[in-house]
XYZ file of C-alpha atoms in Angstrom:
735
model
C 0.003 -0.017 0.017
C 3.001 2.228 -0.445
C 3.635 4.859 -3.132
C 6.066 2.887 -5.290
C 5.062 1.873 -8.789
C 4.574 -1.808 -9.575
C 5.335 -3.812 -12.623
C 1.981 -5.316 -13.472
C 1.815 -9.136 -13.411
C -1.120 -9.622 -15.834
C -1.166 -9.682 -19.583
C -3.891 -8.861 -21.989
C -5.732 -11.980 -22.991
C -4.284 -14.178 -20.238
C -6.352 -16.054 -17.714
C -5.363 -14.506 -14.388
C -5.295 -16.318 -11.102
C -3.087 -18.474 -8.874
C -5.569 -21.047 -7.594
C -4.773 -20.245 -3.947
C -7.440 -18.585 -1.704
C -4.808 -16.429 -0.008
C -3.941 -14.863 -3.384
C -7.574 -13.974 -4.168
C -9.384 -10.715 -3.615
C -13.101 -10.319 -4.429
C -14.116 -6.656 -4.557
C -17.545 -5.193 -5.457
C -17.561 -1.668 -6.842
C -20.653 0.131 -5.549
C -21.861 3.667 -6.205
C -24.567 5.925 -7.512
C -25.360 5.895 -11.208
C -22.872 8.107 -13.088
C -20.236 7.861 -10.381
C -17.741 6.309 -12.776
C -17.565 2.693 -11.591
C -17.272 1.132 -15.058
C -14.656 3.703 -16.208
C -12.683 2.965 -13.013
C -12.878 -0.787 -13.556
C -11.539 -0.210 -17.124
C -8.728 1.958 -15.792
C -7.794 -0.651 -13.160
C -7.830 -3.354 -15.829
C -5.666 -1.252 -18.088
C -3.150 -0.519 -15.345
C -2.936 -4.190 -14.472
C -2.424 -5.091 -18.158
C -5.670 -7.024 -18.519
C -6.790 -4.775 -21.421
C -4.833 -2.590 -23.790
C -7.317 0.228 -24.199
C -10.307 1.669 -22.283
C -13.867 1.395 -23.460
C -15.209 3.359 -26.422
C -17.433 6.382 -25.997
C -20.952 6.567 -27.496
C -23.147 9.604 -27.077
C -20.960 10.857 -24.282
C -21.145 7.547 -22.420
C -18.230 5.185 -21.920
C -19.317 1.776 -23.227
C -17.241 -1.002 -21.807
C -16.488 -4.352 -23.474
C -17.336 -6.121 -20.178
C -20.578 -4.587 -19.052
C -24.194 -5.115 -20.185
C -25.637 -1.836 -21.449
C -29.334 -1.087 -21.756
C -29.648 -0.260 -25.459
C -31.369 3.076 -25.600
C -29.988 4.786 -22.497
C -26.609 3.095 -22.085
C -27.554 2.185 -18.557
C -25.564 -0.505 -16.797
C -28.199 -2.984 -15.656
C -26.311 -6.169 -14.757
C -23.547 -7.372 -12.533
C -20.341 -8.051 -14.457
C -17.003 -9.628 -13.448
C -13.578 -8.453 -14.515
C -10.646 -10.518 -13.199
C -7.128 -8.958 -13.224
C -3.718 -9.884 -11.857
C -1.721 -7.554 -9.536
C 1.280 -8.164 -7.332
C 0.790 -11.956 -7.453
C -2.912 -11.819 -6.622
C -6.026 -12.382 -8.659
C -8.489 -9.532 -8.138
C -12.113 -10.241 -9.082
C -13.630 -6.800 -9.748
C -17.420 -7.018 -9.547
C -18.870 -4.041 -11.368
C -22.421 -3.411 -10.058
C -25.132 -1.202 -11.588
C -25.594 2.167 -9.936
C -29.174 2.863 -10.694
C -31.506 2.180 -7.786
C -33.746 -0.098 -9.846
C -30.976 -2.698 -10.038
C -30.065 -2.936 -6.414
C -30.766 -6.680 -6.586
C -27.712 -6.998 -8.893
C -25.744 -4.950 -6.335
C -26.654 -7.272 -3.507
C -25.643 -10.290 -5.580
C -22.233 -8.548 -6.164
C -21.851 -7.978 -2.409
C -22.683 -11.578 -1.770
C -19.841 -12.718 -4.029
C -17.394 -10.169 -2.631
C -15.212 -10.023 0.471
C -14.843 -6.216 0.377
C -16.524 -3.205 -1.212
C -15.096 -0.223 -2.950
C -17.587 2.700 -2.876
C -17.226 5.043 -5.843
C -18.326 8.631 -5.181
C -18.427 11.357 -7.834
C -17.333 14.850 -6.888
C -19.397 16.040 -9.836
C -22.690 14.907 -8.273
C -24.908 16.592 -5.709
C -24.572 15.477 -2.134
C -28.185 14.233 -2.143
C -27.348 11.882 -5.068
C -24.425 10.465 -3.067
C -26.532 10.059 0.110
C -29.410 7.998 -1.297
C -28.801 4.473 -2.452
C -25.091 4.674 -1.616
C -25.715 5.261 2.100
C -28.273 2.483 2.312
C -25.771 0.010 0.772
C -23.027 1.262 3.121
C -25.212 0.428 6.083
C -25.951 -3.046 4.634
C -22.180 -3.650 4.406
C -21.669 -2.331 7.930
C -24.285 -4.766 9.275
C -22.161 -7.712 8.112
C -18.791 -6.001 8.913
C -17.702 -5.975 5.284
C -14.475 -4.003 4.738
C -15.026 -0.830 2.745
C -12.941 1.894 1.115
C -13.952 4.924 -0.904
C -12.594 6.405 -4.123
C -13.584 9.882 -5.308
C -13.823 10.384 -9.095
C -14.525 13.273 -11.448
C -12.335 15.731 -9.534
C -11.650 17.503 -12.849
C -15.299 18.500 -13.088
C -16.011 18.664 -9.341
C -18.914 20.540 -7.885
C -17.477 19.820 -4.473
C -13.722 20.089 -3.699
C -11.897 16.962 -2.470
C -11.588 18.152 1.149
C -15.339 18.954 1.239
C -16.079 15.547 -0.368
C -14.024 13.707 2.295
C -15.860 15.619 5.079
C -19.191 14.690 3.449
C -18.146 11.031 3.270
C -17.157 11.184 6.960
C -20.601 12.532 7.855
C -22.513 10.085 5.625
C -20.525 6.940 6.200
C -18.724 7.528 9.479
C -21.733 8.191 11.678
C -20.155 6.302 14.625
C -16.611 7.467 14.042
C -15.904 10.182 11.351
C -12.125 9.715 11.999
C -12.430 6.205 10.513
C -13.170 7.700 7.081
C -10.005 9.606 6.091
C -7.972 10.203 2.855
C -4.626 8.357 2.218
C -3.736 10.730 -0.608
C -4.498 14.338 -1.443
C -5.159 15.279 -5.103
C -2.821 17.601 -6.977
C -4.762 19.836 -9.358
C -3.278 21.538 -12.396
C -4.005 25.111 -13.636
C -7.606 26.057 -13.917
C -9.002 25.727 -17.502
C -11.343 28.165 -19.288
C -14.377 26.285 -18.016
C -13.363 26.839 -14.387
C -12.298 23.273 -13.775
C -8.807 22.159 -12.863
C -7.514 18.806 -14.049
C -6.181 16.174 -11.653
C -2.444 15.873 -12.320
C -1.181 13.758 -9.430
C -1.470 12.669 -5.765
C 0.292 13.478 -2.559
C 0.989 10.457 -0.422
C 0.198 11.407 3.203
C 2.325 8.617 4.726
C 5.272 8.815 2.313
C 5.094 12.633 2.049
C 5.863 12.373 -1.663
C 4.124 13.861 -4.703
C 3.149 11.369 -7.411
C 3.145 13.570 -10.463
C 1.449 12.553 -13.767
C 1.532 15.975 -15.434
C 4.215 14.897 -17.908
C 2.286 11.766 -18.976
C 4.441 9.418 -16.922
C 4.295 8.713 -13.162
C 7.185 10.523 -11.348
C 7.929 11.292 -7.720
C 9.077 14.499 -6.108
C 9.101 16.071 -2.659
C 6.358 18.556 -1.839
C 7.010 22.215 -2.480
C 7.011 24.704 0.402
C 3.460 25.864 -0.221
C 2.270 22.162 -0.334
C 3.702 21.253 3.069
C 1.159 22.911 5.398
C -2.051 21.178 4.143
C -0.050 17.939 3.892
C 1.125 18.119 7.528
C -2.427 18.780 8.850
C -4.020 15.918 6.869
C -1.119 13.602 7.613
C -1.407 14.198 11.380
C -5.120 13.397 11.334
C -4.620 10.242 9.260
C -1.885 9.002 11.605
C -4.119 9.608 14.631
C -6.974 7.720 12.891
C -4.727 4.764 12.108
C -3.294 4.650 15.617
C -6.796 4.789 17.109
C -7.573 1.527 15.325
C -4.170 -0.110 16.125
C -4.058 -3.301 18.156
C -0.941 -1.905 19.892
C -2.448 0.105 22.792
C 0.927 1.840 23.518
C 1.207 3.378 20.104
C -1.043 6.399 20.827
C 0.863 7.300 24.000
C 4.130 7.033 22.092
C 2.818 9.250 19.326
C 1.415 11.900 21.668
C 4.660 11.755 23.546
C 6.459 13.010 20.449
C 7.830 9.689 19.111
C 7.950 9.386 15.294
C 6.073 6.304 14.303
C 7.721 4.225 11.568
C 5.766 4.338 8.255
C 5.887 0.574 7.925
C 4.217 0.190 11.334
C 1.552 2.661 10.246
C 0.980 0.861 6.906
C 0.706 -2.528 8.672
C -1.801 -1.202 11.171
C -3.723 0.486 8.389
C -3.951 -2.731 6.356
C -5.139 -4.652 9.412
C -7.811 -2.024 10.255
C -9.039 -1.963 6.653
C -9.277 -5.785 6.529
C -11.248 -5.792 9.876
C -13.671 -3.226 8.429
C -12.961 -0.597 11.146
C -11.083 1.942 9.050
C -12.249 3.152 5.599
C -9.607 4.941 3.531
C -10.504 7.540 0.944
C -8.597 7.770 -2.370
C -8.874 9.733 -5.553
C -8.642 8.312 -9.066
C -8.910 9.324 -12.712
C -8.667 7.130 -15.802
C -5.608 7.137 -17.995
C -5.535 10.029 -20.472
C -3.852 10.291 -23.843
C -1.129 7.728 -24.235
C -0.660 7.034 -20.451
C -0.899 3.363 -19.465
C -1.747 4.019 -15.852
C -4.609 6.129 -14.642
C -4.020 8.492 -11.737
C -4.643 6.622 -8.447
C -5.106 3.214 -10.065
C -1.774 1.791 -8.831
C -2.652 2.995 -5.321
C -6.086 1.421 -5.529
C -4.690 -1.948 -6.674
C -2.115 -1.779 -3.877
C -4.901 -1.115 -1.346
C -6.902 -4.011 -2.656
C -4.046 -6.513 -2.508
C -2.563 -5.222 0.739
C -5.571 -4.066 2.750
C -8.630 -5.982 1.641
C -9.188 -9.471 3.159
C -8.611 -12.797 1.485
C -11.606 -15.177 1.213
C -10.065 -17.037 4.199
C -10.398 -13.862 6.369
C -13.939 -12.817 5.516
C -16.783 -14.545 7.365
C -18.640 -17.093 5.161
C -22.424 -17.604 5.057
C -23.975 -20.108 7.417
C -24.653 -23.585 6.068
C -27.314 -26.114 6.899
C -28.735 -29.347 5.615
C -31.712 -29.027 3.242
C -34.069 -29.678 6.136
C -32.571 -26.722 8.055
C -30.299 -28.543 10.531
C -27.231 -26.289 11.277
C -23.738 -27.423 10.405
C -20.236 -26.284 11.442
C -19.038 -23.039 9.830
C -17.237 -23.215 6.500
C -13.512 -22.683 6.472
C -12.850 -21.862 2.840
C -10.575 -24.915 2.371
C -10.033 -25.862 -1.289
C -9.779 -29.504 -0.077
C -12.980 -29.292 1.958
C -16.508 -30.253 0.963
C -17.837 -28.486 -2.065
C -20.164 -25.628 -1.248
C -20.784 -23.008 -3.903
C -23.582 -20.547 -4.734
C -25.148 -19.231 -7.881
C -24.957 -15.390 -7.589
C -26.201 -14.595 -11.124
C -27.950 -16.420 -13.931
C -27.809 -15.296 -17.550
C -28.390 -16.714 -21.022
C -25.824 -16.880 -23.795
C -27.045 -17.356 -27.374
C -24.340 -19.918 -28.089
C -23.840 -21.915 -24.833
C -27.321 -21.449 -23.242
C -27.703 -20.746 -19.545
C -24.593 -19.486 -17.721
C -24.377 -19.411 -13.897
C -21.910 -17.132 -12.206
C -20.843 -19.125 -9.168
C -18.902 -18.160 -6.014
C -17.124 -21.181 -4.480
C -17.047 -20.891 -0.640
C -15.538 -24.349 0.142
C -13.920 -27.143 -1.830
C -13.026 -27.073 -5.563
C -15.402 -27.166 -8.505
C -14.281 -28.882 -11.692
C -15.877 -29.225 -15.164
C -18.220 -32.246 -15.454
C -18.543 -32.606 -11.654
C -21.858 -34.028 -10.550
C -23.426 -31.710 -7.990
C -26.554 -31.283 -5.886
C -28.415 -28.096 -6.663
C -30.550 -27.027 -3.724
C -32.401 -23.838 -3.031
C -35.564 -22.177 -1.814
C -35.241 -18.866 -3.592
C -33.767 -15.743 -1.972
C -34.841 -14.300 1.295
C -37.370 -11.471 1.307
C -41.095 -10.740 1.024
C -41.175 -11.637 -2.678
C -39.894 -15.073 -2.034
C -41.259 -16.107 1.374
C -43.545 -18.768 -0.048
C -40.808 -20.628 -1.946
C -40.362 -24.251 -0.936
C -37.016 -25.952 -1.036
C -36.212 -27.634 -4.376
C -33.360 -29.950 -5.189
C -31.932 -31.707 -8.200
C -28.778 -33.563 -9.126
C -26.951 -32.465 -12.253
C -23.635 -32.316 -13.995
C -21.769 -29.066 -14.212
C -20.641 -28.046 -17.717
C -17.528 -26.122 -18.725
C -15.966 -23.699 -16.340
C -14.881 -20.330 -17.705
C -13.463 -16.999 -16.508
C -15.610 -14.202 -18.063
C -14.088 -11.072 -19.558
C -16.284 -9.034 -21.800
C -17.761 -11.274 -24.502
C -14.970 -13.827 -24.020
C -15.207 -16.923 -21.873
C -11.746 -18.258 -20.990
C -11.672 -21.969 -20.075
C -10.718 -22.964 -16.543
C -9.554 -26.302 -15.237
C -10.975 -25.709 -11.714
C -12.424 -23.061 -9.451
C -11.056 -23.136 -5.875
C -12.651 -21.949 -2.682
C -12.909 -18.166 -2.697
C -12.901 -17.820 -6.477
C -15.609 -17.087 -9.030
C -16.351 -18.766 -12.361
C -19.115 -19.128 -14.938
C -20.567 -22.639 -15.136
C -22.396 -23.841 -18.231
C -25.435 -26.157 -18.404
C -26.720 -25.752 -14.795
C -30.176 -25.622 -16.375
C -32.061 -26.333 -13.168
C -30.117 -23.861 -11.072
C -31.612 -20.420 -10.116
C -29.938 -17.353 -8.607
C -29.344 -18.106 -4.937
C -29.212 -21.874 -5.257
C -26.433 -23.839 -3.490
C -24.199 -26.319 -5.272
C -22.721 -29.099 -3.086
C -21.054 -32.490 -3.495
C -23.114 -35.538 -4.307
C -22.534 -37.237 -0.966
C -23.931 -34.569 1.418
C -26.431 -31.989 0.015
C -26.017 -28.598 1.711
C -27.856 -25.326 1.708
C -26.373 -21.852 2.245
C -28.251 -19.200 4.191
C -29.801 -17.000 1.554
C -29.118 -13.299 1.095
C -31.963 -10.796 1.063
C -33.451 -9.183 -2.037
C -35.505 -6.033 -2.087
C -39.272 -6.475 -2.423
C -40.417 -5.261 -5.890
C -43.271 -2.864 -5.384
C -43.995 -1.432 -8.834
C -46.578 -3.490 -10.734
C -46.536 -4.104 -14.504
C -49.560 -5.905 -15.920
C -48.716 -7.635 -19.244
C -50.447 -9.687 -21.875
C -49.091 -11.446 -24.926
C -49.006 -9.357 -28.068
C -50.080 -12.257 -30.303
C -51.021 -15.887 -30.196
C -47.403 -16.864 -31.002
C -46.211 -14.810 -28.065
C -48.808 -16.331 -25.847
C -47.452 -19.806 -26.472
C -43.995 -18.798 -25.286
C -44.898 -16.275 -22.565
C -45.251 -18.546 -19.556
C -41.927 -20.316 -20.072
C -40.079 -17.062 -20.871
C -41.423 -15.274 -17.783
C -40.368 -18.198 -15.592
C -36.839 -18.014 -16.962
C -36.719 -14.267 -16.588
C -37.708 -14.469 -12.907
C -35.223 -17.253 -12.347
C -32.437 -15.000 -13.695
C -33.489 -11.892 -11.818
C -34.731 -12.629 -8.269
C -35.690 -8.944 -7.840
C -38.573 -9.674 -10.157
C -41.789 -11.296 -8.903
C -44.431 -12.866 -11.100
C -48.070 -12.993 -9.991
C -51.165 -14.377 -11.621
C -53.826 -12.334 -9.763
C -56.710 -14.546 -8.978
C -59.163 -11.693 -8.596
C -58.381 -9.571 -11.602
C -56.988 -12.453 -13.824
C -54.038 -10.220 -14.763
C -50.468 -11.401 -15.167
C -48.438 -8.988 -13.135
C -44.647 -8.576 -13.117
C -43.620 -6.702 -9.976
C -40.427 -4.634 -10.492
C -38.240 -2.241 -8.496
C -38.802 0.772 -10.777
C -39.447 2.028 -14.328
C -35.973 1.255 -15.522
C -36.321 -2.268 -14.094
C -39.562 -2.585 -16.006
C -37.974 -1.481 -19.286
C -35.061 -3.795 -18.839
C -37.384 -6.753 -18.235
C -39.478 -6.057 -21.254
C -36.379 -5.584 -23.440
C -34.973 -8.879 -22.164
C -38.235 -10.641 -22.984
C -38.166 -9.208 -26.533
C -34.455 -9.486 -27.283
C -33.420 -12.669 -25.514
C -36.602 -14.725 -25.579
C -38.345 -13.373 -28.654
C -41.557 -12.643 -26.806
C -43.479 -9.401 -27.383
C -45.856 -8.280 -24.633
C -48.173 -5.295 -24.226
C -48.335 -3.380 -20.994
C -51.955 -2.862 -19.726
C -53.263 -0.799 -16.823
C -52.821 -2.560 -13.550
C -56.126 -3.329 -11.796
C -56.502 -3.363 -8.069
C -58.606 -6.170 -6.599
C -61.786 -4.424 -5.326
C -64.604 -6.122 -3.470
C -68.350 -5.494 -3.258
C -70.680 -5.675 -0.298
C -74.290 -4.741 0.685
C -74.697 -1.396 2.533
C -77.950 -2.645 4.105
C -80.466 -5.516 4.251
C -82.299 -6.575 1.185
C -84.535 -9.373 -0.202
C -84.504 -11.087 -3.525
C -86.579 -13.695 -5.378
C -85.065 -15.900 -7.998
C -87.521 -17.585 -10.431
C -86.138 -19.879 -13.114
C -89.019 -21.508 -14.996
C -88.712 -22.726 -18.529
C -90.993 -25.057 -20.519
C -89.786 -25.902 -24.001
C -91.415 -29.302 -24.501
C -90.040 -32.336 -22.871
C -88.140 -31.948 -19.661
C -88.393 -28.323 -18.331
C -86.664 -26.324 -15.604
C -88.412 -25.091 -12.501
C -86.908 -23.455 -9.388
C -88.053 -20.609 -7.180
C -86.268 -19.306 -4.130
C -86.568 -16.300 -1.824
C -83.671 -15.040 0.144
C -82.852 -12.325 2.720
C -79.390 -10.640 2.556
C -77.801 -8.726 5.391
C -74.330 -7.134 5.685
C -71.718 -8.646 8.075
C -68.593 -7.186 9.645
C -65.448 -6.881 7.588
C -63.659 -10.153 7.032
C -66.742 -12.360 7.403
C -66.810 -13.584 3.798
C -70.084 -15.100 2.585
C -72.323 -16.971 5.023
C -75.288 -19.045 3.991
C -78.165 -20.131 6.234
C -81.239 -22.299 5.628
C -84.522 -21.253 7.264
C -86.939 -23.030 4.949
C -89.971 -24.511 6.720
C -92.449 -27.065 5.396
C -90.129 -28.473 2.766
C -90.996 -25.832 0.160
C -87.452 -26.317 -1.080
C -86.522 -29.967 -0.960
C -83.448 -30.732 1.103
C -81.247 -31.850 -1.870
C -81.829 -28.466 -3.587
C -80.831 -26.253 -0.630
C -77.205 -27.052 -1.321
C -77.859 -26.133 -4.994
C -79.162 -22.759 -3.965
C -76.064 -22.132 -1.858
C -73.815 -23.211 -4.740
C -75.561 -20.715 -7.066
C -75.441 -17.860 -4.508
C -71.686 -18.446 -3.875
C -70.922 -18.597 -7.594
C -72.747 -15.339 -8.202
C -71.003 -13.701 -5.193
C -67.646 -14.678 -6.672
C -68.647 -13.044 -10.004
C -69.944 -9.898 -8.275
C -73.300 -8.188 -8.570
C -72.421 -4.648 -9.607
C -69.113 -4.294 -11.437
C -67.669 -7.753 -11.511
C -65.776 -7.701 -8.186
C -66.268 -10.465 -5.636
C -69.093 -9.958 -3.163
C -68.090 -10.365 0.524
C -69.244 -9.789 4.060
C -72.833 -10.855 3.694
C -75.132 -13.454 5.160
C -77.693 -15.023 2.735
C -80.715 -16.684 4.309
C -82.918 -18.983 2.223
C -86.396 -18.605 3.718
C -88.797 -19.951 1.064
C -89.165 -21.335 -2.412
C -90.989 -23.672 -4.743
C -90.158 -26.845 -6.494
C -91.653 -29.077 -9.203
C -91.750 -32.814 -8.808
C -90.477 -33.399 -12.336
C -88.846 -30.216 -13.690
C -86.779 -29.092 -10.648
C -83.080 -29.894 -10.770
C -79.767 -28.969 -9.275
C -78.921 -26.707 -12.155
C -82.295 -24.969 -11.987
C -81.898 -24.107 -8.305
C -78.292 -22.951 -8.818
C -79.636 -20.523 -11.392
C -82.483 -19.431 -9.156
C -80.032 -18.784 -6.266
C -77.879 -16.546 -8.505
C -80.938 -14.672 -9.789
C -82.186 -14.072 -6.243
C -78.838 -12.548 -5.180
C -78.786 -10.268 -8.257
C -82.354 -9.089 -7.553
C -81.434 -8.364 -3.919
C -78.415 -6.312 -5.138
C -80.689 -4.291 -7.433
C -82.906 -3.505 -4.482
C -80.091 -2.561 -2.044
C -77.116 -0.156 -2.302
C -74.005 -2.022 -3.175
C -70.860 -0.597 -1.714
C -67.373 -0.962 -3.176
C -64.506 -1.998 -0.854
C -60.938 -1.114 -1.736
C -57.792 -2.754 -0.359
C -55.814 -0.714 2.186
C -52.103 -1.257 2.660
C -50.095 -0.669 5.803
C -47.178 1.431 4.494
C -43.878 1.978 6.344
C -41.662 4.743 4.925
C -38.099 5.261 6.069
C -36.776 8.730 5.222
C -34.242 11.232 6.412
C -35.668 13.663 8.987
C -35.633 16.515 6.422
C -38.269 14.698 4.278
C -40.723 13.695 6.976
C -43.021 16.708 6.351
C -43.213 16.316 2.559
C -43.678 12.528 2.856
C -46.540 12.907 5.418
C -48.180 15.569 3.243
C -47.904 13.398 0.148
C -49.402 10.390 1.993
C -52.349 12.571 3.109
C -52.876 13.613 -0.493
C -53.178 9.896 -1.342
C -56.101 9.494 1.093
C -53.638 7.979 3.592
C -53.967 8.112 7.403
C -50.618 8.495 9.249
C -50.736 6.185 12.200
C -47.419 7.069 13.776
C -43.821 8.073 13.434
C -40.665 6.948 15.241
C -36.922 7.514 15.110
C -35.019 4.760 13.272
C -31.349 5.483 13.673
C -29.507 8.812 13.456
C -31.303 11.295 11.312
C -33.946 8.815 10.065
C -37.666 8.624 10.756
C -40.049 5.781 10.115
C -43.499 6.965 9.059
C -46.384 4.470 9.317
C -49.624 5.033 7.405
C -52.680 3.252 6.037
C -53.109 4.032 2.391
C -55.534 2.757 -0.241
C -53.738 0.610 -2.806
C -55.358 2.491 -5.577
C -53.199 5.475 -4.575
C -49.776 3.811 -4.273
C -49.456 1.950 -7.609
C -46.490 4.184 -8.551
C -45.327 5.071 -5.092
C -41.959 3.346 -5.656
C -41.261 5.926 -8.358
C -42.852 8.874 -6.678
C -41.105 8.385 -3.325
C -37.725 8.161 -4.985
C -38.448 11.492 -6.780
C -39.811 13.127 -3.613
C -36.843 12.189 -1.430
C -34.082 12.369 -4.113
C -33.550 8.650 -3.803
C -33.099 8.628 -0.012
C -36.480 7.171 0.937
C -37.435 3.486 1.226
C -40.787 1.870 1.945
C -42.519 -1.444 2.300
C -46.158 -2.359 2.245
C -48.387 -5.104 3.455
C -52.119 -5.730 2.878
C -54.126 -4.623 5.869
C -57.845 -4.849 5.034
C -60.575 -3.779 2.674
C -62.492 -0.543 3.470
C -65.477 1.171 1.899
C -64.554 3.385 -1.036
C -65.633 7.054 -1.084
C -68.960 7.448 -2.917
C -67.608 9.747 -5.622
C -64.701 7.440 -6.445
C -67.024 4.414 -6.279
C -69.382 5.936 -8.876
C -66.407 6.511 -11.193
C -65.254 2.873 -10.733
C -68.802 1.633 -11.411
C -69.000 3.654 -14.629
C -65.650 2.270 -15.804
C -66.270 -1.363 -14.863
C -70.011 -1.595 -15.232
């Protein structure tokens, strides 16, 4: 983690890796959309010699060879893996999408990683940095994942580097701001005509040397006199921050007593603190410009990753159980141990079929190995009803992905990642284990998709392929949820946002050849009686031969919410023969399911059969079913039918500054705020009951209202009467 340049150990086109867990580093790059993650990955790969040139630029957007880009907007929508070699280590760089709609891909990347590099753009507003990025930082903190930060776009910065580091300390160092400190200070060149100054080098705070790139090559020099004062102040704070995290309790006393602490001691303590996840260094970086091979800060980042980030043997591994849930001893990451691996991403290749990106946690996976595939879907509200499934299959070829290339591998050892072909029964989140002892890893959580997209096949040909294609789509992206709504009959794809919807539709069209039409999403309403009513059903037909004859008279009365449909028999004197009473009930219930006003199910009523007539020859089961349905419809025509709408219990977590606007917005949606409570520093949880008709697009609207900093979940609470004016409008639309 020093300031000396390295000779890179990779070579363009080579398959990197040493096959030893101690020489592996798995790093997820996380950050807001537009923060420069993909550009940084390219710069790191170029510095390490894995590629010879950075990505091309289209419409002002860097388009990488390794990432998947959404066609129209060049939005990175999928997790991608870029392996490089540096200083005798394989570094698996996991480039994650930055847009909030694809947080499911980010969580998959974090599952496969042992450390996270948060990329923060100095050209973005503080609110953009604070939203999704802060939520992911807290998720990493909850599992003690080591983290570092790199600040990009300093040449077009809205916020200077020192202000950005203070902001990062406030956002990400809530418990200890001195645990988020820079290792280097940027050196900026002369200000250009547009008011921005280019990044020309870095100042190493520990080495007290200037790393100067202004001449196109990386050179070192001592700081000038006017550069020493800010360097000394930042260096003193960094040293105190490192010593505060040191395991040597005498170090602080020695430092405060005036002793000069050896730089090697400081670097060793820094690396241990980073690996433990208690210190989070901040660096600056810029991609290589012109003919330069190394980007500014890329060597320092690679040194930090190899020297400070943990090996797979040092990072805690997921808990493992038997398929029936019995706990087992913790995994050790031994390449010679039992095979335990996990599918972190599933995709389709037009030439080799399904490809599974797999992280091996224990043992060694080889091509053509026979493995158990067990899983129960990922953890979260969208997957809570998934039962455990298991199959036995043979793994196909193992490859190391890089862009569109798949480089063959002989084996994938514990701690490493590889693409496995032909795991056709495996879904994202499934566990692969040896044939002797099936095992199951504790699942990671996925966000609950809360934006509905109702679809229908565009043509008969599309309809034939739709079901299979949607099943494959959901298996590949666990952040999607597919629902066949039993009340509305609609096929609904639940997504995380509008961009997630677009990506899902594009994938259906481009990868599976299925065209669908989006239709308005319908909310499952109910109907009920506002007051008592009576009805008479008369079904009499004589058409020569065997006729139909059934008459029944019913009373209907409303019941409390949640009562469903009750049926009672109060016939006296046998006016309706006993065998046909059940027929009346069957007809009443069938009509209630169809609705009596606008086609919505009728609930919360008691139907009492009090009289009727039968014919000794022409009465039948079918006739009395029809009469029961007619009687209920006549009663509905006599009484006032009330519409019931579903109400959701909504919980919104927002920064304190947005509590007022969020509560006002909920009230405007006919919501009733039921309470608020503090939920961590500067966060408030707002609880409200809101009609589901009003929150169909709340996932999008809340993100806009809170600049991406708000999160919410919802759960069905009950059905309530709909306001009369709105009910009349619904009746006119559905009637």
